């Protein structure tokens, strides 16, 4: 058994595809029309055969209250790994991305939290090889 | 306004103020992360939320909704009432040591 897919609820699939590809830098992998919506997935260009993210419509009535409550408290439900959080924050801010948490080093990890404009907060995480104290 | 002294009496609430002093304008998520990572406070989000309510009632923290998120800011103005209530005494000459041998030395 392997992990192949993970889902993110989005309020608009077309807008989400643009954000996840043009802004974050992922690549479209699957786009299959399914009635009103699409089966739409993206992958990291660094791992084109790796885990796919399904950009899932948030049409079910339970989804919006759930995601809105998480966002209000600043909680990122999904995290992506990066080599350099500060560099990504600088790059993404240049593209107009809004961050609800600036880079914060907590022991072995530095994180930041961004708004994906589709109803979610996303955490960027960088593991530090030295595992040293903050600084 | 709630009781500033009661608000300050709890170590977790003082830790919240410490973290907001370092960076004002934090989400509940960031505050919880800082409390657990830097202070070893493993309180639930609900517990931290309740601490924030006490701090807000005392005027030490203000929460603001910005778009879809809620941020918490530090306000140290209520601490001034403490200094104003017990101001340092006006400068006075230091008491001189008494003349003669110290008590009990005879």
mmCIF file of N, CA and C in Angstrom, chain A:
data_model
loop_
_atom_site.group_PDB
_atom_site.id
_atom_site.type_symbol
_atom_site.label_atom_id
_atom_site.label_comp_id
_atom_site.label_asym_id
_atom_site.label_seq_id
_atom_site.Cartn_x
_atom_site.Cartn_y
_atom_site.Cartn_z
ATOM 1 N N UNK A 1 0.842 -1.195 0.000
ATOM 2 C CA UNK A 1 0.000 0.000 0.000
ATOM 3 C C UNK A 1 0.878 1.245 0.000
ATOM 4 N N UNK A 2 0.520 2.208 -0.853
ATOM 5 C CA UNK A 2 1.297 3.449 -0.922
ATOM 6 C C UNK A 2 0.350 4.637 -0.855
ATOM 7 N N UNK A 3 0.885 5.787 -0.532
ATOM 8 C CA UNK A 3 0.077 7.003 -0.518
ATOM 9 C C UNK A 3 0.268 7.706 -1.857
ATOM 10 N N UNK A 4 -0.808 7.887 -2.597
ATOM 11 C CA UNK A 4 -0.696 8.469 -3.926
ATOM 12 C C UNK A 4 -1.358 9.818 -4.079
ATOM 13 N N UNK A 5 -2.388 10.064 -3.276
ATOM 14 C CA UNK A 5 -3.171 11.286 -3.431
ATOM 15 C C UNK A 5 -3.464 11.892 -2.075
ATOM 16 N N UNK A 6 -3.556 13.213 -2.059
ATOM 17 C CA UNK A 6 -4.104 13.886 -0.897
ATOM 18 C C UNK A 6 -4.966 15.025 -1.422
ATOM 19 N N UNK A 7 -5.998 15.393 -0.680
ATOM 20 C CA UNK A 7 -6.981 16.337 -1.225
ATOM 21 C C UNK A 7 -6.939 17.672 -0.497
ATOM 22 N N UNK A 8 -7.212 18.734 -1.258
ATOM 23 C CA UNK A 8 -7.401 20.064 -0.681
ATOM 24 C C UNK A 8 -8.734 20.579 -1.216
ATOM 25 N N UNK A 9 -9.616 20.995 -0.301
ATOM 26 C CA UNK A 9 -10.897 21.565 -0.738
ATOM 27 C C UNK A 9 -10.675 22.980 -1.272
ATOM 28 N N UNK A 10 -11.216 23.262 -2.439
ATOM 29 C CA UNK A 10 -11.061 24.601 -3.028
ATOM 30 C C UNK A 10 -12.415 25.139 -3.457
ATOM 31 N N UNK A 11 -12.544 26.471 -3.375
ATOM 32 C CA UNK A 11 -13.848 27.067 -3.691
ATOM 33 C C UNK A 11 -14.061 27.232 -5.190
ATOM 34 N N UNK A 12 -12.970 27.134 -5.973
ATOM 35 C CA UNK A 12 -13.079 27.334 -7.416
ATOM 36 C C UNK A 12 -11.911 26.585 -8.059
ATOM 37 N N UNK A 13 -12.208 25.533 -8.797
ATOM 38 C CA UNK A 13 -11.132 24.677 -9.306
ATOM 39 C C UNK A 13 -10.209 25.407 -10.294
ATOM 40 N N UNK A 14 -10.783 26.236 -11.148
ATOM 41 C CA UNK A 14 -9.963 26.926 -12.142
ATOM 42 C C UNK A 14 -9.003 27.909 -11.459
ATOM 43 N N UNK A 15 -9.555 28.660 -10.498
ATOM 44 C CA UNK A 15 -8.725 29.602 -9.739
ATOM 45 C C UNK A 15 -7.647 28.840 -8.966
ATOM 46 N N UNK A 16 -8.033 27.703 -8.398
ATOM 47 C CA UNK A 16 -7.084 26.897 -7.621
ATOM 48 C C UNK A 16 -5.964 26.375 -8.520
ATOM 49 N N UNK A 17 -6.322 25.919 -9.704
ATOM 50 C CA UNK A 17 -5.300 25.398 -10.628
ATOM 51 C C UNK A 17 -4.284 26.503 -10.938
ATOM 52 N N UNK A 18 -4.789 27.712 -11.159
ATOM 53 C CA UNK A 18 -3.866 28.828 -11.458
ATOM 54 C C UNK A 18 -2.965 29.110 -10.255
ATOM 55 N N UNK A 19 -3.541 29.139 -9.058
ATOM 56 C CA UNK A 19 -2.721 29.452 -7.879
ATOM 57 C C UNK A 19 -1.676 28.362 -7.629
ATOM 58 N N UNK A 20 -2.116 27.106 -7.686
ATOM 59 C CA UNK A 20 -1.193 26.019 -7.337
ATOM 60 C C UNK A 20 -0.111 25.815 -8.410
ATOM 61 N N UNK A 21 -0.385 26.203 -9.653
ATOM 62 C CA UNK A 21 0.642 26.067 -10.692
ATOM 63 C C UNK A 21 1.410 27.368 -10.877
ATOM 64 N N UNK A 22 0.710 28.455 -11.197
ATOM 65 C CA UNK A 22 1.406 29.696 -11.564
ATOM 66 C C UNK A 22 2.068 30.361 -10.365
ATOM 67 N N UNK A 23 1.477 30.234 -9.178
ATOM 68 C CA UNK A 23 2.041 30.920 -8.013
ATOM 69 C C UNK A 23 2.931 29.968 -7.202
ATOM 70 N N UNK A 24 2.370 28.862 -6.745
ATOM 71 C CA UNK A 24 3.180 27.952 -5.928
ATOM 72 C C UNK A 24 4.218 27.213 -6.775
ATOM 73 N N UNK A 25 3.877 26.923 -8.038
ATOM 74 C CA UNK A 25 4.861 26.299 -8.919
ATOM 75 C C UNK A 25 4.687 24.805 -9.135
ATOM 76 N N UNK A 26 3.531 24.257 -8.780
ATOM 77 C CA UNK A 26 3.282 22.845 -9.063
ATOM 78 C C UNK A 26 2.896 22.658 -10.534
ATOM 79 N N UNK A 27 2.782 21.393 -10.955
ATOM 80 C CA UNK A 27 2.438 21.091 -12.344
ATOM 81 C C UNK A 27 1.121 20.330 -12.397
ATOM 82 N N UNK A 28 0.325 20.653 -13.402
ATOM 83 C CA UNK A 28 -0.925 19.924 -13.605
ATOM 84 C C UNK A 28 -0.594 18.479 -13.973
ATOM 85 N N UNK A 29 -1.295 17.527 -13.381
ATOM 86 C CA UNK A 29 -1.031 16.113 -13.684
ATOM 87 C C UNK A 29 -2.255 15.465 -14.338
ATOM 88 N N UNK A 30 -3.415 15.613 -13.717
ATOM 89 C CA UNK A 30 -4.641 15.046 -14.275
ATOM 90 C C UNK A 30 -5.730 16.102 -14.333
ATOM 91 N N UNK A 31 -6.491 16.078 -15.420
ATOM 92 C CA UNK A 31 -7.626 16.986 -15.549
ATOM 93 C C UNK A 31 -8.707 16.237 -16.313
ATOM 94 N N UNK A 32 -9.615 15.625 -15.566
ATOM 95 C CA UNK A 32 -10.644 14.773 -16.159
ATOM 96 C C UNK A 32 -12.010 15.387 -15.882
ATOM 97 N N UNK A 33 -12.766 15.753 -16.938
ATOM 98 C CA UNK A 33 -14.101 16.334 -16.707
ATOM 99 C C UNK A 33 -15.007 15.325 -16.001
ATOM 100 N N UNK A 34 -15.694 15.786 -14.981
ATOM 101 C CA UNK A 34 -16.607 14.909 -14.228
ATOM 102 C C UNK A 34 -17.889 15.692 -13.970
ATOM 103 N N UNK A 35 -18.720 15.798 -15.005
ATOM 104 C CA UNK A 35 -19.961 16.548 -14.847
ATOM 105 C C UNK A 35 -19.675 18.006 -14.544
ATOM 106 N N UNK A 36 -20.243 18.469 -13.429
ATOM 107 C CA UNK A 36 -20.117 19.879 -13.072
ATOM 108 C C UNK A 36 -18.670 20.251 -12.721
ATOM 109 N N UNK A 37 -17.915 19.282 -12.185
ATOM 110 C CA UNK A 37 -16.558 19.557 -11.730
ATOM 111 C C UNK A 37 -15.542 18.735 -12.513
ATOM 112 N N UNK A 38 -14.289 18.812 -12.084
ATOM 113 C CA UNK A 38 -13.218 18.062 -12.758
ATOM 114 C C UNK A 38 -12.467 17.257 -11.717
ATOM 115 N N UNK A 39 -11.847 16.147 -12.192
ATOM 116 C CA UNK A 39 -10.892 15.454 -11.330
ATOM 117 C C UNK A 39 -9.547 16.053 -11.684
ATOM 118 N N UNK A 40 -9.071 16.920 -10.780
ATOM 119 C CA UNK A 40 -7.968 17.798 -11.109
ATOM 120 C C UNK A 40 -6.857 17.574 -10.097
ATOM 121 N N UNK A 41 -5.660 17.216 -10.602
ATOM 122 C CA UNK A 41 -4.558 16.987 -9.656
ATOM 123 C C UNK A 41 -3.296 17.730 -10.110
ATOM 124 N N UNK A 42 -2.469 18.062 -9.134
ATOM 125 C CA UNK A 42 -1.170 18.670 -9.427
ATOM 126 C C UNK A 42 -0.084 17.911 -8.669
ATOM 127 N N UNK A 43 1.154 18.032 -9.183
ATOM 128 C CA UNK A 43 2.312 17.409 -8.518
ATOM 129 C C UNK A 43 3.427 18.436 -8.419
ATOM 130 N N UNK A 44 4.399 18.128 -7.564
ATOM 131 C CA UNK A 44 5.582 18.980 -7.491
ATOM 132 C C UNK A 44 6.489 18.658 -8.670
ATOM 133 N N UNK A 45 7.067 19.672 -9.342
ATOM 134 C CA UNK A 45 8.019 19.403 -10.428
ATOM 135 C C UNK A 45 9.262 18.674 -9.914
ATOM 136 N N UNK A 46 9.501 18.776 -8.581
ATOM 137 C CA UNK A 46 10.648 18.061 -8.016
ATOM 138 C C UNK A 46 10.344 16.576 -7.830
ATOM 139 N N UNK A 47 9.057 16.214 -7.839
ATOM 140 C CA UNK A 47 8.640 14.808 -7.679
ATOM 141 C C UNK A 47 7.438 14.541 -8.598
ATOM 142 N N UNK A 48 7.677 14.558 -9.925
ATOM 143 C CA UNK A 48 6.543 14.442 -10.855
ATOM 144 C C UNK A 48 5.786 13.116 -10.716
ATOM 145 N N UNK A 49 6.446 12.102 -10.164
ATOM 146 C CA UNK A 49 5.752 10.831 -9.945
ATOM 147 C C UNK A 49 5.398 10.645 -8.470
ATOM 148 N N UNK A 50 5.483 11.723 -7.725
ATOM 149 C CA UNK A 50 5.201 11.654 -6.294
ATOM 150 C C UNK A 50 3.720 11.840 -6.003
ATOM 151 N N UNK A 51 3.445 12.175 -4.742
ATOM 152 C CA UNK A 51 2.063 12.336 -4.287
ATOM 153 C C UNK A 51 1.377 13.454 -5.078
ATOM 154 N N UNK A 52 0.148 13.175 -5.527
ATOM 155 C CA UNK A 52 -0.634 14.186 -6.238
ATOM 156 C C UNK A 52 -1.591 14.859 -5.261
ATOM 157 N N UNK A 53 -1.800 16.150 -5.470
ATOM 158 C CA UNK A 53 -2.823 16.867 -4.711
ATOM 159 C C UNK A 53 -4.069 16.947 -5.570
ATOM 160 N N UNK A 54 -5.181 16.478 -5.011
ATOM 161 C CA UNK A 54 -6.462 16.616 -5.692
ATOM 162 C C UNK A 54 -7.068 17.958 -5.286
ATOM 163 N N UNK A 55 -7.348 18.802 -6.258
ATOM 164 C CA UNK A 55 -8.021 20.072 -5.978
ATOM 165 C C UNK A 55 -9.526 19.786 -6.017
ATOM 166 N N UNK A 56 -10.046 19.564 -4.831
ATOM 167 C CA UNK A 56 -11.384 18.991 -4.655
ATOM 168 C C UNK A 56 -12.423 20.106 -4.464
ATOM 169 N N UNK A 57 -13.532 20.073 -5.216
ATOM 170 C CA UNK A 57 -14.558 21.113 -5.016
ATOM 171 C C UNK A 57 -15.084 21.094 -3.576
ATOM 172 N N UNK A 58 -15.374 22.271 -3.029
ATOM 173 C CA UNK A 58 -15.855 22.346 -1.643
ATOM 174 C C UNK A 58 -17.386 22.387 -1.589
ATOM 175 N N UNK A 59 -18.024 21.736 -2.570
ATOM 176 C CA UNK A 59 -19.468 21.875 -2.736
ATOM 177 C C UNK A 59 -20.284 21.296 -1.582
ATOM 178 N N UNK A 60 -19.755 20.303 -0.877
ATOM 179 C CA UNK A 60 -20.538 19.712 0.213
ATOM 180 C C UNK A 60 -20.756 20.749 1.312
ATOM 181 N N UNK A 61 -22.000 20.858 1.829
ATOM 182 C CA UNK A 61 -22.284 21.927 2.788
ATOM 183 C C UNK A 61 -21.459 21.866 4.076
ATOM 184 N N UNK A 62 -20.899 20.710 4.387
ATOM 185 C CA UNK A 62 -20.106 20.624 5.627
ATOM 186 C C UNK A 62 -18.721 21.256 5.467
ATOM 187 N N UNK A 63 -18.284 21.417 4.224
ATOM 188 C CA UNK A 63 -16.882 21.796 4.005
ATOM 189 C C UNK A 63 -16.605 23.250 4.364
ATOM 190 N N UNK A 64 -17.474 24.150 3.930
ATOM 191 C CA UNK A 64 -17.182 25.574 4.117
ATOM 192 C C UNK A 64 -17.116 25.968 5.602
ATOM 193 N N UNK A 65 -18.070 25.542 6.444
ATOM 194 C CA UNK A 65 -17.926 25.873 7.874
ATOM 195 C C UNK A 65 -16.638 25.310 8.473
ATOM 196 N N UNK A 66 -16.256 24.130 8.027
ATOM 197 C CA UNK A 66 -15.025 23.479 8.513
ATOM 198 C C UNK A 66 -13.795 24.300 8.125
ATOM 199 N N UNK A 67 -13.662 24.613 6.843
ATOM 200 C CA UNK A 67 -12.457 25.327 6.413
ATOM 201 C C UNK A 67 -12.448 26.757 6.956
ATOM 202 N N UNK A 68 -13.622 27.385 7.032
ATOM 203 C CA UNK A 68 -13.652 28.768 7.545
ATOM 204 C C UNK A 68 -13.231 28.836 9.008
ATOM 205 N N UNK A 69 -13.639 27.823 9.792
ATOM 206 C CA UNK A 69 -13.279 27.814 11.207
ATOM 207 C C UNK A 69 -11.772 27.629 11.375
ATOM 208 N N UNK A 70 -11.170 26.777 10.544
ATOM 209 C CA UNK A 70 -9.717 26.588 10.620
ATOM 210 C C UNK A 70 -8.996 27.881 10.247
ATOM 211 N N UNK A 71 -9.444 28.507 9.171
ATOM 212 C CA UNK A 71 -8.782 29.724 8.694
ATOM 213 C C UNK A 71 -8.882 30.833 9.742
ATOM 214 N N UNK A 72 -10.045 30.956 10.384
ATOM 215 C CA UNK A 72 -10.227 32.031 11.369
ATOM 216 C C UNK A 72 -9.208 31.928 12.495
ATOM 217 N N UNK A 73 -8.862 30.686 12.880
ATOM 218 C CA UNK A 73 -7.878 30.498 13.953
ATOM 219 C C UNK A 73 -6.455 30.371 13.421
ATOM 220 N N UNK A 74 -6.292 30.564 12.108
ATOM 221 C CA UNK A 74 -4.941 30.562 11.531
ATOM 222 C C UNK A 74 -4.349 29.180 11.342
ATOM 223 N N UNK A 75 -5.198 28.153 11.297
ATOM 224 C CA UNK A 75 -4.697 26.775 11.275
ATOM 225 C C UNK A 75 -4.499 26.276 9.841
ATOM 226 N N UNK A 76 -3.259 25.926 9.493
ATOM 227 C CA UNK A 76 -3.014 25.340 8.178
ATOM 228 C C UNK A 76 -3.289 23.832 8.223
ATOM 229 N N UNK A 77 -4.153 23.367 7.326
ATOM 230 C CA UNK A 77 -4.522 21.941 7.335
ATOM 231 C C UNK A 77 -3.555 21.134 6.464
ATOM 232 N N UNK A 78 -2.783 21.821 5.633
ATOM 233 C CA UNK A 78 -1.859 21.169 4.711
ATOM 234 C C UNK A 78 -0.503 21.852 4.823
ATOM 235 N N UNK A 79 0.560 21.073 4.730
ATOM 236 C CA UNK A 79 1.905 21.651 4.791
ATOM 237 C C UNK A 79 2.735 21.143 3.619
ATOM 238 N N UNK A 80 3.557 22.025 3.073
ATOM 239 C CA UNK A 80 4.494 21.648 2.019
ATOM 240 C C UNK A 80 5.913 21.850 2.523
ATOM 241 N N UNK A 81 6.812 20.951 2.069
ATOM 242 C CA UNK A 81 8.220 21.043 2.466
ATOM 243 C C UNK A 81 8.967 21.942 1.493
ATOM 244 N N UNK A 82 9.798 22.819 2.045
ATOM 245 C CA UNK A 82 10.640 23.672 1.202
ATOM 246 C C UNK A 82 12.055 23.656 1.761
ATOM 247 N N UNK A 83 13.035 24.027 0.908
ATOM 248 C CA UNK A 83 14.431 24.058 1.354
ATOM 249 C C UNK A 83 14.729 25.321 2.145
ATOM 250 N N UNK A 84 14.021 26.412 1.816
ATOM 251 C CA UNK A 84 14.337 27.712 2.420
ATOM 252 C C UNK A 84 13.036 28.506 2.560
ATOM 253 N N UNK A 85 12.484 28.506 3.765
ATOM 254 C CA UNK A 85 11.198 29.179 3.982
ATOM 255 C C UNK A 85 11.294 30.663 3.646
ATOM 256 N N UNK A 86 12.359 31.317 4.135
ATOM 257 C CA UNK A 86 12.451 32.767 3.912
ATOM 258 C C UNK A 86 12.499 33.096 2.424
ATOM 259 N N UNK A 87 13.235 32.307 1.656
ATOM 260 C CA UNK A 87 13.323 32.563 0.211
ATOM 261 C C UNK A 87 11.956 32.391 -0.445
ATOM 262 N N UNK A 88 11.203 31.367 -0.017
ATOM 263 C CA UNK A 88 9.862 31.149 -0.581
ATOM 264 C C UNK A 88 8.918 32.282 -0.190
ATOM 265 N N UNK A 89 9.039 32.732 1.058
ATOM 266 C CA UNK A 89 8.172 33.825 1.505
ATOM 267 C C UNK A 89 8.456 35.075 0.669
ATOM 268 N N UNK A 90 9.725 35.364 0.458
ATOM 269 C CA UNK A 90 10.087 36.543 -0.340
ATOM 270 C C UNK A 90 9.553 36.399 -1.771
ATOM 271 N N UNK A 91 9.734 35.225 -2.358
ATOM 272 C CA UNK A 91 9.281 34.993 -3.733
ATOM 273 C C UNK A 91 7.765 35.126 -3.833
ATOM 274 N N UNK A 92 7.054 34.487 -2.885
ATOM 275 C CA UNK A 92 5.588 34.469 -2.971
ATOM 276 C C UNK A 92 4.988 35.829 -2.649
ATOM 277 N N UNK A 93 5.606 36.556 -1.711
ATOM 278 C CA UNK A 93 5.103 37.904 -1.432
ATOM 279 C C UNK A 93 5.241 38.776 -2.674
ATOM 280 N N UNK A 94 6.311 38.555 -3.428
ATOM 281 C CA UNK A 94 6.494 39.286 -4.677
ATOM 282 C C UNK A 94 5.378 39.002 -5.673
ATOM 283 N N UNK A 95 4.740 37.848 -5.504
ATOM 284 C CA UNK A 95 3.616 37.472 -6.386
ATOM 285 C C UNK A 95 2.274 37.831 -5.749
ATOM 286 N N UNK A 96 2.322 38.551 -4.625
ATOM 287 C CA UNK A 96 1.086 39.041 -4.012
ATOM 288 C C UNK A 96 0.450 38.090 -3.017
ATOM 289 N N UNK A 97 1.181 37.063 -2.584
ATOM 290 C CA UNK A 97 0.600 36.095 -1.646
ATOM 291 C C UNK A 97 0.562 36.691 -0.240
ATOM 292 N N UNK A 98 -0.547 36.402 0.455
ATOM 293 C CA UNK A 98 -0.738 36.898 1.804
ATOM 294 C C UNK A 98 -0.302 35.837 2.819
ATOM 295 N N UNK A 99 0.521 36.239 3.795
ATOM 296 C CA UNK A 99 0.950 35.322 4.856
ATOM 297 C C UNK A 99 0.260 35.681 6.168
ATOM 298 N N UNK A 100 -0.274 34.684 6.871
ATOM 299 C CA UNK A 100 -0.865 34.935 8.186
ATOM 300 C C UNK A 100 0.148 34.642 9.294
ATOM 301 N N UNK A 101 1.247 33.992 8.941
ATOM 302 C CA UNK A 101 2.336 33.810 9.906
ATOM 303 C C UNK A 101 3.660 33.985 9.176
ATOM 304 N N UNK A 102 4.426 34.933 9.649
ATOM 305 C CA UNK A 102 5.755 35.160 9.089
ATOM 306 C C UNK A 102 6.656 34.001 9.516
ATOM 307 N N UNK A 103 7.812 33.857 8.864
ATOM 308 C CA UNK A 103 8.706 32.747 9.236
ATOM 309 C C UNK A 103 8.995 32.739 10.733
ATOM 310 N N UNK A 104 8.924 31.542 11.300
ATOM 311 C CA UNK A 104 9.099 31.367 12.743
ATOM 312 C C UNK A 104 9.922 30.114 12.953
ATOM 313 N N UNK A 105 11.102 30.281 13.564
ATOM 314 C CA UNK A 105 11.925 29.102 13.835
ATOM 315 C C UNK A 105 11.609 28.556 15.202
ATOM 316 N N UNK A 106 11.292 27.263 15.236
ATOM 317 C CA UNK A 106 10.975 26.586 16.495
ATOM 318 C C UNK A 106 11.854 25.351 16.550
ATOM 319 N N UNK A 107 13.040 25.482 17.151
ATOM 320 C CA UNK A 107 13.939 24.337 17.230
ATOM 321 C C UNK A 107 14.355 23.874 15.849
ATOM 322 N N UNK A 108 14.029 22.625 15.490
ATOM 323 C CA UNK A 108 14.560 22.083 14.242
ATOM 324 C C UNK A 108 13.778 22.489 12.992
ATOM 325 N N UNK A 109 12.711 23.276 13.142
ATOM 326 C CA UNK A 109 11.880 23.569 11.975
ATOM 327 C C UNK A 109 11.564 25.060 11.906
ATOM 328 N N UNK A 110 11.547 25.584 10.674
ATOM 329 C CA UNK A 110 11.053 26.939 10.443
ATOM 330 C C UNK A 110 9.789 26.828 9.614
ATOM 331 N N UNK A 111 8.750 27.557 10.036
ATOM 332 C CA UNK A 111 7.485 27.487 9.320
ATOM 333 C C UNK A 111 6.999 28.895 8.979
ATOM 334 N N UNK A 112 6.089 28.946 8.002
ATOM 335 C CA UNK A 112 5.343 30.164 7.683
ATOM 336 C C UNK A 112 3.996 29.679 7.161
ATOM 337 N N UNK A 113 2.984 30.559 7.215
ATOM 338 C CA UNK A 113 1.633 30.145 6.808
ATOM 339 C C UNK A 113 1.083 31.141 5.798
ATOM 340 N N UNK A 114 0.584 30.607 4.676
ATOM 341 C CA UNK A 114 0.062 31.463 3.604
ATOM 342 C C UNK A 114 -1.393 31.128 3.300
ATOM 343 N N UNK A 115 -2.054 32.076 2.648
ATOM 344 C CA UNK A 115 -3.446 31.925 2.218
ATOM 345 C C UNK A 115 -3.445 31.508 0.751
ATOM 346 N N UNK A 116 -4.096 30.378 0.444
ATOM 347 C CA UNK A 116 -4.076 29.890 -0.943
ATOM 348 C C UNK A 116 -5.157 30.546 -1.809
ATOM 349 N N UNK A 117 -5.884 31.481 -1.264
ATOM 350 C CA UNK A 117 -6.945 32.263 -1.938
ATOM 351 C C UNK A 117 -8.158 31.406 -2.329
ATOM 352 N N UNK A 118 -8.117 30.113 -2.006
ATOM 353 C CA UNK A 118 -9.211 29.215 -2.390
ATOM 354 C C UNK A 118 -9.907 28.666 -1.150
ATOM 355 N N UNK A 119 -9.620 29.280 0.025
ATOM 356 C CA UNK A 119 -10.311 28.868 1.241
ATOM 357 C C UNK A 119 -9.447 28.162 2.259
ATOM 358 N N UNK A 120 -8.122 28.114 2.027
ATOM 359 C CA UNK A 120 -7.249 27.344 2.926
ATOM 360 C C UNK A 120 -6.006 28.125 3.327
ATOM 361 N N UNK A 121 -5.485 27.754 4.494
ATOM 362 C CA UNK A 121 -4.152 28.192 4.870
ATOM 363 C C UNK A 121 -3.197 27.017 4.669
ATOM 364 N N UNK A 122 -2.006 27.324 4.178
ATOM 365 C CA UNK A 122 -1.002 26.309 3.861
ATOM 366 C C UNK A 122 0.264 26.637 4.630
ATOM 367 N N UNK A 123 0.837 25.624 5.267
ATOM 368 C CA UNK A 123 2.093 25.835 5.978
ATOM 369 C C UNK A 123 3.273 25.449 5.096
ATOM 370 N N UNK A 124 4.307 26.286 5.096
ATOM 371 C CA UNK A 124 5.586 25.927 4.482
ATOM 372 C C UNK A 124 6.517 25.543 5.608
ATOM 373 N N UNK A 125 7.208 24.427 5.460
ATOM 374 C CA UNK A 125 8.073 23.945 6.536
ATOM 375 C C UNK A 125 9.455 23.602 5.996
ATOM 376 N N UNK A 126 10.450 24.040 6.742
ATOM 377 C CA UNK A 126 11.849 23.769 6.409
ATOM 378 C C UNK A 126 12.486 23.095 7.603
ATOM 379 N N UNK A 127 13.017 21.890 7.401
ATOM 380 C CA UNK A 127 13.720 21.201 8.482
ATOM 381 C C UNK A 127 15.183 21.619 8.441
ATOM 382 N N UNK A 128 15.729 21.923 9.614
ATOM 383 C CA UNK A 128 17.132 22.322 9.673
ATOM 384 C C UNK A 128 17.981 21.104 9.993
ATOM 385 N N UNK A 129 19.003 20.896 9.166
ATOM 386 C CA UNK A 129 19.836 19.702 9.321
ATOM 387 C C UNK A 129 20.572 19.714 10.661
ATOM 388 N N UNK A 130 20.946 20.926 11.129
ATOM 389 C CA UNK A 130 21.777 20.975 12.332
ATOM 390 C C UNK A 130 20.984 20.648 13.605
ATOM 391 N N UNK A 131 19.650 20.733 13.528
ATOM 392 C CA UNK A 131 18.800 20.453 14.702
ATOM 393 C C UNK A 131 19.185 21.322 15.886
ATOM 394 N N UNK A 132 19.824 22.447 15.624
ATOM 395 C CA UNK A 132 20.373 23.251 16.716
ATOM 396 C C UNK A 132 19.317 24.112 17.385
ATOM 397 N N UNK A 133 19.777 24.939 18.303
ATOM 398 C CA UNK A 133 18.869 25.840 19.011
ATOM 399 C C UNK A 133 18.510 26.999 18.094
ATOM 400 N N UNK A 134 17.429 27.687 18.472
ATOM 401 C CA UNK A 134 16.943 28.784 17.640
ATOM 402 C C UNK A 134 18.026 29.844 17.478
ATOM 403 N N UNK A 135 18.040 30.473 16.318
ATOM 404 C CA UNK A 135 18.969 31.573 16.155
ATOM 405 C C UNK A 135 19.364 31.797 14.742
#
